[in-house]
Amino acid sequence: MSYISIYEEWCKKATEDADVAGELKAIEGDDVKIEDAFYRNLAFGTGGLRGVIGAGTNRMNIYTVAKASQGLANYVCGNFAEDARRIAVSYDSRIKADLFAKTAASVFAANGIKVFIYSQLMPTPCLSYAVRALDCAAGIMVTASHNPSKYNGYKVYGPDGCQITTEAAAEILADIEKVDAFEDVKKVDFEAALENGAVEYIKENVYTDFTNEVLGQSLVGDEEIDKNVAIVYSPLNGTGLKPVTRALKEAGYTNISLVEEQKNPDGNFPTCPYPNPEIKEAMALGVEYAKKNNADLLLATDPDCDRVGIAVKNAAGEYVLLSGNQIGCLLLDYVCSMRVKNGTMPADPEVVKTIVTTDLGEQIARNYGVKTVNVLTGFKFIGEEIGRLEKQGKDASYIFGFEESYGYLSGSYVRDKDAVDGAFLICEMFAYYKTRGISLLDKLDELYAKYGYCLNTLHSYEFEGSAGLEKMQGIMATMRNDIPQIGGIKVVKVNDYLKGIDGLPKSDVIKFFLEGNSSVVVRPSGTEPKMKVYVSVSAENETASTAIEKEVLAFMEQLM
């Protein structure tokens, strides 16, 4: 069926949502726009769905959400006993997120699946927690994480609280592809389903239990810690306001100021077009507030509150943003040192990180006698490792997991990155060191002095539409040819994860190991039309590392 034929079918049948119907009418006769909206079905994988909100099979709308939900419902009904068919649902502040969440719930309920949904927007880690707490077969989180406002998405979780495995994603996709969005989707009225009990709001005690688990990650014990540190916090118009401030206040941090313009949920993200704490521009308003309040620490979480970024003052009184790798290494060292100090280090401790996350973490872990497990990009692989340990009765061995994209988790109570836990741990670490006259920058310099300087940078290149997808595929094919040098540095080893390496699932990722303990990782994003390049350079100091990184990046950009 051609994209024009599919478009014409949608014009006739997609009448329930006025926004979609209006857009279909607006693009009439525009072949380029029609092709982009209908040339493919929105990709579904281990990250679920993610795309631009709008009309079309390649867009996020109630029809693509309902089709995916029907496929997931068919999968659950085909793989779980009737009394185990339960799905947890949550959503963030994105445009139409509540509508998409209720659409999904209406489909699940129509298929005889019990639905538990939060009565208000809640972070991704709260969804992961609810899946396990309520013994669900699956969970969905309506979010596009840190993407711009035009995006929304649909993450799918398995019964273990992790995002679905590659195998499960393939089975669910097969079920989705059998569904006709207009003929095969079962649906009931959401409010009616609430009344008859097919859909139930998640009770407050589940959220309270989650908060208590976060507070239980404290490592200071009875030691002195100044909790009057001045904190500025921004939820970046997402879900973090209530859970982050609740955890911090219950832990005794009362000197908290909020970035007013970014405090309340708003899917338009008016002051931060890219609501991502990785990006300097998203943190700019928070830095202004920090300066105005003479704050000790700036915290910001992304819309679904699974990533957290920070800024701290340097010796000159200027605010410095720390990278995800830097924060992760500081937290890892803090967790390890405090566990050793408190006598709570398990017999066979383990830290889990992704292959694109700094190798400095492995050196820190080794210093404390902690094993490092490297997994593929995506926190779900860290979650799967936690589950593996749990099945072996060794869940206490897991002490920390992190990834370079500002994701951290110190406990096994959820199976995804948790910015509530991350914010709580960062504040505790900051206050602990400040009480002893040590800044986080001092601590970071101490780590570099001990283990050597390591520069880690991430570079993203956008490739929109069908032509962009083809270009990315061509780049990866080029990368798989023999490349003897990158930026004048000899390539000593290549890991092509598409072949399957170290027992990891096959993945379209290539890692080049360079002479001098540096590396480059290249991969297409699983959720965005982007190619991502991770550069890691080890050298004697920052100046030398930056010079090498510049040469490496120049070579890579020639291939883009």
XYZ file of C-alpha atoms in Angstrom:
560
model
C 0.000 0.000 0.000
C 1.522 3.356 -1.046
C 1.904 6.256 1.372
C -0.670 8.195 -0.663
C -3.204 5.381 -0.250
C -2.542 5.224 3.483
C -2.934 9.009 3.702
C -6.282 8.812 1.890
C -7.447 6.074 4.280
C -6.533 8.247 7.261
C -8.442 11.183 5.748
C -11.558 9.005 5.744
C -11.132 7.219 9.084
C -9.009 9.388 11.424
C -11.868 11.610 12.568
C -11.816 11.103 16.354
C -8.998 13.573 17.030
C -9.741 17.037 15.623
C -6.047 18.015 15.637
C -5.113 15.025 13.505
C -8.041 15.573 11.125
C -7.090 19.230 10.749
C -3.477 18.424 9.980
C -4.469 15.800 7.410
C -6.530 18.461 5.657
C -3.701 21.005 5.917
C -1.132 18.797 4.151
C -3.468 17.877 1.276
C -1.550 18.126 -1.994
C 1.846 18.489 -0.300
C 3.581 15.304 -1.402
C 6.736 15.931 0.643
C 4.836 16.351 3.901
C 2.520 13.428 3.156
C 5.473 11.150 2.395
C 7.292 12.127 5.599
C 4.175 11.465 7.674
C 3.290 8.147 6.019
C 6.407 6.612 4.435
C 6.785 4.235 7.383
C 5.230 3.188 10.658
C 6.743 4.904 13.679
C 9.641 2.671 14.679
C 9.040 0.419 17.694
C 11.973 -1.104 19.536
C 13.448 -1.617 22.991
C 12.879 2.105 23.610
C 9.233 1.771 22.561
C 7.906 4.536 20.322
C 9.192 8.080 19.940
C 8.353 10.678 17.323
C 6.937 14.056 16.418
C 3.360 14.668 17.573
C 1.025 14.923 14.596
C -0.936 13.122 11.884
C 0.435 10.020 10.191
C 1.804 6.543 10.715
C 5.228 8.088 11.366
C 3.885 10.384 14.086
C 2.760 10.193 17.702
C -1.039 10.424 17.852
C -3.950 8.560 19.432
C -4.069 6.114 16.499
C -0.403 5.073 16.601
C -0.595 4.907 20.410
C -3.775 2.808 20.276
C -2.272 0.489 17.647
C 0.878 -0.041 19.739
C -1.273 -0.589 22.835
C -3.383 -3.193 21.068
C -0.228 -5.006 19.987
C 1.107 -4.884 23.551
C -2.251 -6.095 24.859
C -2.170 -9.042 22.437
C 1.367 -9.848 23.599
C 0.385 -9.750 27.272
C -2.731 -11.855 26.700
C -0.680 -14.365 24.730
C 2.135 -14.673 27.274
C 0.591 -14.207 30.722
C -2.095 -16.067 32.637
C -5.403 -14.237 32.983
C -4.848 -13.380 36.659
C -1.404 -11.921 35.847
C -2.578 -9.524 33.146
C -1.896 -6.156 34.751
C -0.256 -3.059 33.257
C 0.978 0.073 35.054
C 0.764 3.435 33.272
C 2.414 6.795 33.876
C 3.050 9.964 31.872
C 5.026 13.191 32.044
C 4.317 16.831 31.167
C 4.542 16.508 27.398
C 1.867 17.729 25.022
C -0.977 15.171 24.886
C 0.844 12.852 27.313
C -2.233 12.471 29.520
C -4.418 11.826 26.440
C -2.029 9.174 25.139
C -1.812 7.533 28.585
C -5.599 7.371 28.874
C -5.882 6.104 25.280
C -3.487 3.258 26.100
C -5.345 2.487 29.337
C -8.652 2.372 27.447
C -7.212 -0.178 25.010
C -5.723 -2.353 27.746
C -8.984 -2.338 29.721
C -10.959 -3.313 26.616
C -8.706 -6.362 26.292
C -9.451 -7.553 29.817
C -6.172 -6.279 31.277
C -6.267 -4.618 34.694
C -4.781 -1.115 34.465
C -3.069 0.835 37.257
C -2.478 4.466 36.319
C -1.094 7.374 38.307
C -3.737 10.056 38.907
C -1.202 12.757 38.056
C 1.995 12.933 36.059
C 4.825 10.937 37.623
C 8.501 10.270 36.745
C 9.805 7.279 34.832
C 11.392 5.697 37.958
C 7.970 5.800 39.674
C 6.575 3.786 36.753
C 9.401 1.247 36.996
C 8.729 0.971 40.725
C 4.955 0.535 40.263
C 5.408 -2.305 37.751
C 7.139 -4.435 40.365
C 5.222 -3.165 43.406
C 1.893 -4.009 41.751
C 3.129 -7.269 40.206
C 2.382 -6.152 36.660
C 3.066 -7.984 33.420
C 4.111 -4.726 31.771
C 4.218 -0.981 32.135
C 4.179 2.038 29.856
C 5.593 5.501 30.364
C 4.332 8.199 28.012
C 7.360 10.452 27.558
C 9.920 11.619 25.040
C 12.407 12.074 27.854
C 14.646 15.070 27.048
C 13.572 15.702 23.431
C 12.173 19.053 22.208
C 8.488 19.820 22.762
C 7.314 18.600 19.351
C 8.122 15.015 20.402
C 6.313 12.477 22.518
C 6.926 8.792 23.107
C 5.861 5.532 24.689
C 8.345 3.445 26.692
C 7.391 -0.161 27.401
C 8.513 -2.040 30.524
C 8.583 -5.743 31.309
C 7.497 -7.416 34.569
C 11.010 -6.908 35.967
C 10.598 -3.124 35.845
C 13.187 -2.792 33.047
C 12.508 -1.471 29.592
C 11.720 -4.444 27.389
C 14.407 -6.740 26.031
C 15.316 -7.016 22.367
C 13.444 -10.332 22.201
C 10.295 -8.973 23.830
C 10.399 -5.887 21.582
C 10.547 -8.120 18.494
C 7.538 -10.151 19.675
C 5.530 -7.038 20.566
C 6.432 -5.425 17.227
C 5.206 -8.545 15.408
C 1.894 -8.232 17.280
C 1.676 -4.505 16.534
C 2.263 -5.053 12.826
C -0.754 -7.394 12.676
C -3.027 -4.631 13.978
C -5.033 -2.355 11.691
C -5.226 0.958 13.548
C -8.857 1.514 12.499
C -10.296 -2.003 12.383
C -8.558 -4.100 15.035
C -8.201 -1.839 18.073
C -10.460 -2.593 21.034
C -11.273 0.403 23.210
C -13.542 1.386 26.097
C -14.337 4.754 27.599
C -11.657 5.697 30.149
C -14.040 7.184 32.724
C -16.374 4.189 32.441
C -13.404 1.854 32.957
C -12.491 3.804 36.101
C -16.027 3.425 37.418
C -16.201 -0.326 36.844
C -12.715 -0.967 38.236
C -11.054 -2.062 35.009
C -8.795 0.967 35.457
C -7.620 1.967 38.929
C -5.600 4.921 40.125
C -2.338 3.919 41.794
C -2.635 4.428 45.535
C -0.577 7.017 47.425
C 1.236 4.343 49.442
C 3.067 3.153 46.290
C 4.536 6.637 45.786
C 5.344 6.893 49.510
C 7.105 3.526 49.430
C 9.140 4.703 46.436
C 10.178 7.852 48.332
C 11.193 5.771 51.349
C 13.355 3.578 49.123
C 15.129 6.688 47.838
C 15.702 7.952 51.386
C 17.021 4.511 52.301
C 19.973 5.090 49.941
C 21.587 7.472 52.443
C 25.196 6.621 53.281
C 26.075 9.135 56.009
C 24.665 7.265 59.000
C 25.194 9.290 62.186
C 27.994 11.433 60.737
C 27.772 15.205 60.784
C 26.412 16.765 57.601
C 25.307 20.360 56.967
C 21.875 20.064 55.383
C 21.419 23.843 55.227
C 23.304 23.981 51.913
C 21.647 26.434 49.516
C 20.120 24.436 46.667
C 18.487 25.792 43.501
C 16.352 23.202 41.721
C 14.689 23.173 38.300
C 12.344 20.386 37.130
C 12.648 21.876 33.590
C 8.824 22.005 33.433
C 8.622 18.245 33.928
C 7.639 15.717 36.589
C 10.395 16.248 39.141
C 8.908 19.029 41.297
C 6.952 16.940 43.803
C 9.110 13.791 44.086
C 12.491 15.566 44.212
C 11.463 18.286 46.673
C 9.585 15.756 48.803
C 12.624 13.461 49.090
C 14.984 16.335 49.861
C 12.693 17.953 52.426
C 11.980 14.650 54.169
C 15.744 14.114 54.313
C 16.141 17.477 56.068
C 17.219 19.799 53.244
C 15.114 22.944 53.710
C 17.134 25.668 51.955
C 15.701 24.886 48.508
C 14.832 27.552 45.907
C 12.974 26.769 42.702
C 13.430 28.178 39.205
C 9.948 29.698 38.974
C 9.678 29.740 35.164
C 10.570 26.033 35.033
C 8.772 24.893 38.177
C 5.380 23.797 36.869
C 4.691 21.134 34.239
C 4.550 22.619 30.727
C 5.076 20.527 27.607
C 5.976 23.609 25.567
C 9.160 24.089 27.623
C 9.086 27.862 26.972
C 12.441 28.709 28.581
C 14.396 25.598 27.549
C 13.616 24.351 24.008
C 15.815 21.320 24.691
C 14.781 20.296 28.235
C 17.909 18.281 28.829
C 20.285 18.889 31.762
C 23.108 17.747 29.469
C 22.709 20.975 27.485
C 24.166 24.270 28.679
C 21.224 26.303 27.379
C 18.738 24.263 29.415
C 20.732 25.039 32.572
C 21.219 28.760 31.830
C 18.179 30.055 33.717
C 19.023 27.847 36.681
C 22.546 29.275 36.728
C 21.051 32.789 36.815
C 18.964 31.805 39.830
C 21.985 30.216 41.490
C 23.961 33.437 41.058
C 21.084 35.548 42.357
C 20.621 33.331 45.424
C 24.347 32.688 45.931
C 23.440 28.994 45.914
C 25.883 26.245 46.755
C 24.427 23.791 44.256
C 22.197 23.852 41.160
C 20.151 20.745 40.308
C 18.016 20.170 37.209
C 16.053 17.104 36.105
C 14.672 16.329 32.656
C 10.896 16.090 31.959
C 10.454 12.442 32.991
C 12.918 12.896 35.858
C 15.330 10.102 35.062
C 18.316 12.385 34.330
C 19.863 14.956 36.637
C 22.506 17.599 35.936
C 24.303 19.962 38.299
C 26.398 23.118 38.507
C 28.745 24.062 41.356
C 30.821 27.137 42.181
C 34.526 27.217 41.418
C 37.174 29.138 43.374
C 36.346 32.321 41.446
C 32.673 32.055 42.384
C 31.566 31.095 38.869
C 29.146 28.216 38.281
C 30.592 25.221 36.471
C 28.446 22.543 34.833
C 29.645 18.996 35.422
C 29.301 16.284 32.796
C 27.399 13.056 33.334
C 30.690 11.164 33.437
C 32.117 13.531 36.058
C 29.015 13.316 38.249
C 28.955 9.529 37.869
C 32.607 9.186 38.899
C 32.105 11.466 41.907
C 29.055 9.474 42.998
C 30.801 6.144 42.444
C 33.774 7.221 44.543
C 31.430 8.575 47.238
C 29.357 5.368 47.342
C 32.456 3.170 47.500
C 34.322 5.254 50.080
C 31.297 5.579 52.372
C 30.494 1.872 52.152
C 34.090 1.045 53.078
C 33.970 3.576 55.909
C 30.625 2.280 57.212
C 31.509 -1.385 56.802
C 28.583 -1.919 54.390
C 30.537 -2.964 51.297
C 29.218 -6.386 50.190
C 31.564 -9.347 49.810
C 31.457 -9.230 46.005
C 30.466 -5.661 45.080
C 29.591 -4.707 41.525
C 29.219 -1.459 39.600
C 27.495 -1.485 36.214
C 28.083 1.057 33.456
C 27.546 1.314 29.713
C 30.270 0.842 27.100
C 30.121 4.554 26.179
C 30.586 5.676 29.783
C 34.041 6.796 30.940
C 36.625 4.128 31.672
C 37.702 6.248 34.644
C 34.789 4.629 36.484
C 36.418 1.243 36.071
C 39.652 2.518 37.595
C 37.821 3.983 40.597
C 35.907 0.746 41.130
C 39.080 -1.328 40.885
C 40.714 0.783 43.587
C 37.968 -0.258 46.013
C 37.964 -3.909 44.940
C 34.692 -3.487 43.072
C 33.966 -5.425 39.894
C 32.854 -3.416 36.834
C 30.339 -4.862 34.393
C 30.085 -3.041 31.047
C 26.776 -3.263 29.178
C 25.299 -1.836 25.977
C 24.029 1.739 25.810
C 20.706 2.106 27.603
C 19.980 1.889 31.291
C 17.725 -1.104 30.748
C 20.851 -3.216 30.374
C 21.972 -2.020 33.801
C 18.508 -2.956 35.072
C 18.820 -6.406 33.505
C 22.153 -6.935 35.279
C 20.488 -6.031 38.602
C 17.802 -8.612 37.815
C 20.431 -11.232 36.997
C 22.103 -10.656 40.352
C 18.731 -10.825 42.101
C 17.965 -14.217 40.540
C 21.289 -15.482 41.877
C 20.423 -14.194 45.347
C 23.190 -11.596 45.025
C 21.150 -8.397 44.595
C 23.064 -6.870 47.541
C 26.203 -7.033 45.366
C 24.912 -4.188 43.198
C 26.112 -0.895 44.662
C 25.861 1.592 41.790
C 25.039 1.971 38.108
C 25.576 4.928 35.831
C 25.725 6.103 32.242
C 27.300 9.163 30.680
C 23.904 10.645 29.797
C 23.295 11.788 33.388
C 21.635 8.577 34.595
C 22.366 7.118 38.051
C 20.965 4.487 40.387
C 22.315 3.348 43.751
C 19.660 0.797 44.731
C 17.802 -2.128 43.186
C 14.299 -0.873 44.057
C 13.797 0.317 40.453
C 15.325 -0.930 37.205
C 15.792 2.343 35.364
C 17.833 5.456 36.021
C 16.335 7.570 38.776
C 16.901 11.321 39.031
C 15.077 11.433 42.373
C 17.723 9.103 43.791
C 20.410 10.923 41.804
C 19.390 14.340 43.165
C 19.178 12.986 46.713
C 22.619 11.327 46.542
C 24.226 14.370 44.911
C 22.890 16.654 47.668
C 24.111 14.262 50.366
C 27.535 13.935 48.748
C 27.798 17.703 48.287
C 26.758 18.422 51.888
C 29.076 15.735 53.289
C 32.116 17.164 51.520
C 31.150 20.805 52.162
C 30.923 20.069 55.890
C 34.552 18.947 55.647
C 35.678 21.939 53.588
C 35.879 20.066 50.282
C 34.147 21.162 47.057
C 33.055 18.741 44.337
C 35.608 20.350 42.017
C 38.309 19.712 44.625
C 37.189 16.094 44.786
C 37.208 15.787 41.008
C 40.759 17.153 40.837
C 41.714 14.626 43.494
C 40.361 11.799 41.320
C 42.265 13.092 38.265
C 45.472 13.366 40.290
C 45.069 9.772 41.412
C 43.871 8.095 38.199
C 44.890 10.468 35.372
C 42.893 12.988 33.352
C 40.109 11.654 31.119
C 38.104 13.804 28.680
C 34.781 12.385 27.519
C 32.578 14.168 24.977
C 29.383 13.322 23.081
C 28.568 14.717 19.655
C 25.212 14.273 17.891
C 24.499 14.700 14.174
C 20.897 14.951 12.936
C 19.621 13.072 9.894
C 15.938 13.811 9.321
C 13.488 11.818 7.199
C 13.934 8.807 4.920
C 17.035 10.288 3.262
C 18.595 10.802 6.687
C 17.953 7.204 7.685
C 19.647 5.996 4.484
C 22.624 8.314 5.142
C 23.095 6.935 8.674
C 23.053 3.383 7.358
C 25.744 4.343 4.828
C 27.915 5.906 7.541
C 27.774 2.758 9.654
C 28.702 0.657 6.604
C 31.723 2.933 6.005
C 32.745 2.583 9.649
C 32.810 -1.185 9.251
C 35.485 -0.902 6.558
C 39.123 -0.988 7.621
C 39.996 2.298 9.367
C 43.673 2.152 10.442
C 43.803 5.594 12.074
C 41.430 8.143 13.565
C 42.733 11.679 13.869
C 46.269 10.454 13.288
C 46.047 7.949 16.171
C 46.441 4.244 15.465
C 43.361 2.043 15.886
C 44.527 -0.929 17.967
C 41.208 -2.771 18.276
C 37.643 -2.587 16.954
C 34.558 -3.972 18.699
C 31.621 -4.350 16.308
C 28.703 -5.053 18.625
C 26.499 -6.001 15.683
C 28.378 -9.313 15.779
C 27.668 -9.808 19.483
C 30.568 -9.319 21.903
C 31.159 -10.496 25.491
C 27.743 -12.131 25.612
C 25.976 -8.821 24.949
C 22.970 -8.635 22.586
C 23.776 -7.687 18.994
C 23.598 -3.926 18.539
C 24.476 -1.475 15.760
C 27.397 0.024 17.683
C 31.112 0.205 16.835
C 33.854 1.002 19.348
C 37.348 1.941 18.158
C 40.115 1.511 20.727
C 42.941 3.949 20.004
C 46.578 3.929 20.988
C 47.151 5.694 24.309
C 44.002 4.418 26.070
C 41.536 6.518 24.078
C 38.411 5.395 22.245
C 35.600 6.399 19.879
C 32.117 4.880 19.897
C 29.678 5.410 17.019
C 26.012 4.459 17.022
C 22.697 5.567 15.525
C 20.280 6.711 18.239
C 17.546 4.198 18.975
C 14.946 6.924 19.575
C 15.935 9.953 17.484
C 17.094 10.630 13.890
C 20.650 11.162 15.114
C 24.101 9.657 14.847
C 25.984 9.759 18.137
C 29.768 9.850 18.497
C 31.367 9.345 21.914
C 35.007 10.392 22.210
C 37.118 9.385 25.220
C 40.672 10.705 25.501
C 43.207 9.937 28.221
C 46.203 12.267 28.507
C 48.401 13.989 31.056
C 46.098 17.024 31.403
C 42.999 18.777 30.059
C 44.914 20.816 27.459
C 46.526 17.756 25.903
C 43.236 15.820 25.980
C 41.364 18.651 24.277
C 43.930 18.873 21.486
C 43.711 15.135 20.795
C 39.906 15.207 20.958
C 39.833 18.008 18.372
C 41.847 15.932 15.880
C 39.746 12.817 16.462
C 36.500 14.750 16.042
C 37.683 16.446 12.835
C 38.300 13.014 11.300
C 34.893 11.709 12.384
C 33.070 14.743 11.039
C 34.508 14.122 7.579
C 32.561 10.858 7.546
C 29.251 12.413 8.598
